[in-house]
XYZ file of N, CA and C in Angstrom:
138
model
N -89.993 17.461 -3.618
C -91.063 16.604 -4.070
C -91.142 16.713 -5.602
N -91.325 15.626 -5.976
C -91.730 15.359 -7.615
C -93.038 15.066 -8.171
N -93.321 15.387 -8.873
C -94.499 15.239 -9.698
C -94.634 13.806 -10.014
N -95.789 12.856 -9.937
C -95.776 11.668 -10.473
C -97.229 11.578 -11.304
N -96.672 12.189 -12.488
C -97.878 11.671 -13.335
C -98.975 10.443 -13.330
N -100.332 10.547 -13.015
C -101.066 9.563 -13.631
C -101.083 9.201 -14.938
N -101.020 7.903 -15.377
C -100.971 7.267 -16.512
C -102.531 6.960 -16.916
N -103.430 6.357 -15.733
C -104.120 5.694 -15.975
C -105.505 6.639 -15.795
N -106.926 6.756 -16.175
C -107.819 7.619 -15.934
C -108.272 6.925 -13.770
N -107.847 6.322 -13.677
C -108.549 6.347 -12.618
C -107.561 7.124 -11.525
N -105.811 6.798 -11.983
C -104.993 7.673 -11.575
C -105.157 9.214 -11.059
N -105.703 9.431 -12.645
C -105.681 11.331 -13.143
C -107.154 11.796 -11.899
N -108.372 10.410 -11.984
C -109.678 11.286 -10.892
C -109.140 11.040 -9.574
N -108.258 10.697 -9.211
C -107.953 10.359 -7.687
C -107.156 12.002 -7.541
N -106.113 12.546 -8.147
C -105.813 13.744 -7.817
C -103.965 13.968 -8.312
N -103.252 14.585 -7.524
C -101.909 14.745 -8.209
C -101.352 14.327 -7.215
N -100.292 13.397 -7.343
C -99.237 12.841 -6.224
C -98.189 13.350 -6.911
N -97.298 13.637 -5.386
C -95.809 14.409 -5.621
C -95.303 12.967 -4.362
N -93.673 12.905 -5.153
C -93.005 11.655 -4.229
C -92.013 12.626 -3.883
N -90.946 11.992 -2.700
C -90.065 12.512 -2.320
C -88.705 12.100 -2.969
N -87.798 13.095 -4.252
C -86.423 12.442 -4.654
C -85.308 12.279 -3.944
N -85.446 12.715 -2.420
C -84.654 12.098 -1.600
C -84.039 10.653 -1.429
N -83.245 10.493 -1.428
C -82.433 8.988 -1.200
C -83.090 8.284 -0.058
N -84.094 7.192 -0.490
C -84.870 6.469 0.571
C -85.782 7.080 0.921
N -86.208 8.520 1.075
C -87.058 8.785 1.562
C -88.749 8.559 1.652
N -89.111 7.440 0.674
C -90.849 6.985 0.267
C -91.051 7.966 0.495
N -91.315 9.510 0.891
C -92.888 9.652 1.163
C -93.125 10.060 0.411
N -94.511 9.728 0.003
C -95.593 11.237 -0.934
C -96.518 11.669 -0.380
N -97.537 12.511 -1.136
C -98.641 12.795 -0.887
C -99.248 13.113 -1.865
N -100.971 13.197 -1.979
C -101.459 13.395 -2.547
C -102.239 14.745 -2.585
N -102.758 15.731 -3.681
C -103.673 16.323 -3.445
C -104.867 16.009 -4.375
N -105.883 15.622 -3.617
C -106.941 15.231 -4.146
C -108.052 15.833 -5.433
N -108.109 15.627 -6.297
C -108.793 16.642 -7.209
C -110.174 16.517 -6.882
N -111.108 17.794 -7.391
C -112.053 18.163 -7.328
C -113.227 17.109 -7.182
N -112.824 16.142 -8.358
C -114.107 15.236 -8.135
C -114.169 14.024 -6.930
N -112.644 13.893 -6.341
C -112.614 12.996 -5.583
C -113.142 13.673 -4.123
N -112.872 15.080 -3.898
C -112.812 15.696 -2.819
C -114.815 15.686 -2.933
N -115.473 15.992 -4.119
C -116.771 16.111 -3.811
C -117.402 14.899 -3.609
N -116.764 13.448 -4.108
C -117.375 11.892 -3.748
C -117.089 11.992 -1.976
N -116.281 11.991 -1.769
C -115.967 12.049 0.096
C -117.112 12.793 0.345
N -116.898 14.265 0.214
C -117.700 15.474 0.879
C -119.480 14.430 0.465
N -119.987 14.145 -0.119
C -120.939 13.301 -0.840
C -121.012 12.173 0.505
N -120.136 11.183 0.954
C -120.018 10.025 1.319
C -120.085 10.581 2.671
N -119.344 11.659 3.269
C -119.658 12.031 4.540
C -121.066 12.143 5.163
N -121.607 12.949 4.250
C -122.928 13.678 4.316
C -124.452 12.630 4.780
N -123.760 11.408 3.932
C -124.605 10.333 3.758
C -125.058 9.792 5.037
């Protein structure tokens, strides 16, 4: 998995995505940063 920098600020509050440099492989994932994980935890609650 690779690192895929956010460029953009709304990028950087959503969290850090890693892609796969495998040949074809799409996948990524994300891990969500702090402030996005407390808007959910926030939105659940509601």
């Amino acid at each position: 998995m690779e690192l895929r920098p956010g460029y953009t600020a709304e990028q950087q509050w959503c969290g850090t995505w890693y892609a796969c440099a495998a040949h074809r492989c799409q996948t990524a994932t994300l891990i969500p940063s702090a402030a996005l994980t407390a808007q959910l935890t926030a939105q659940a609650g509601a």
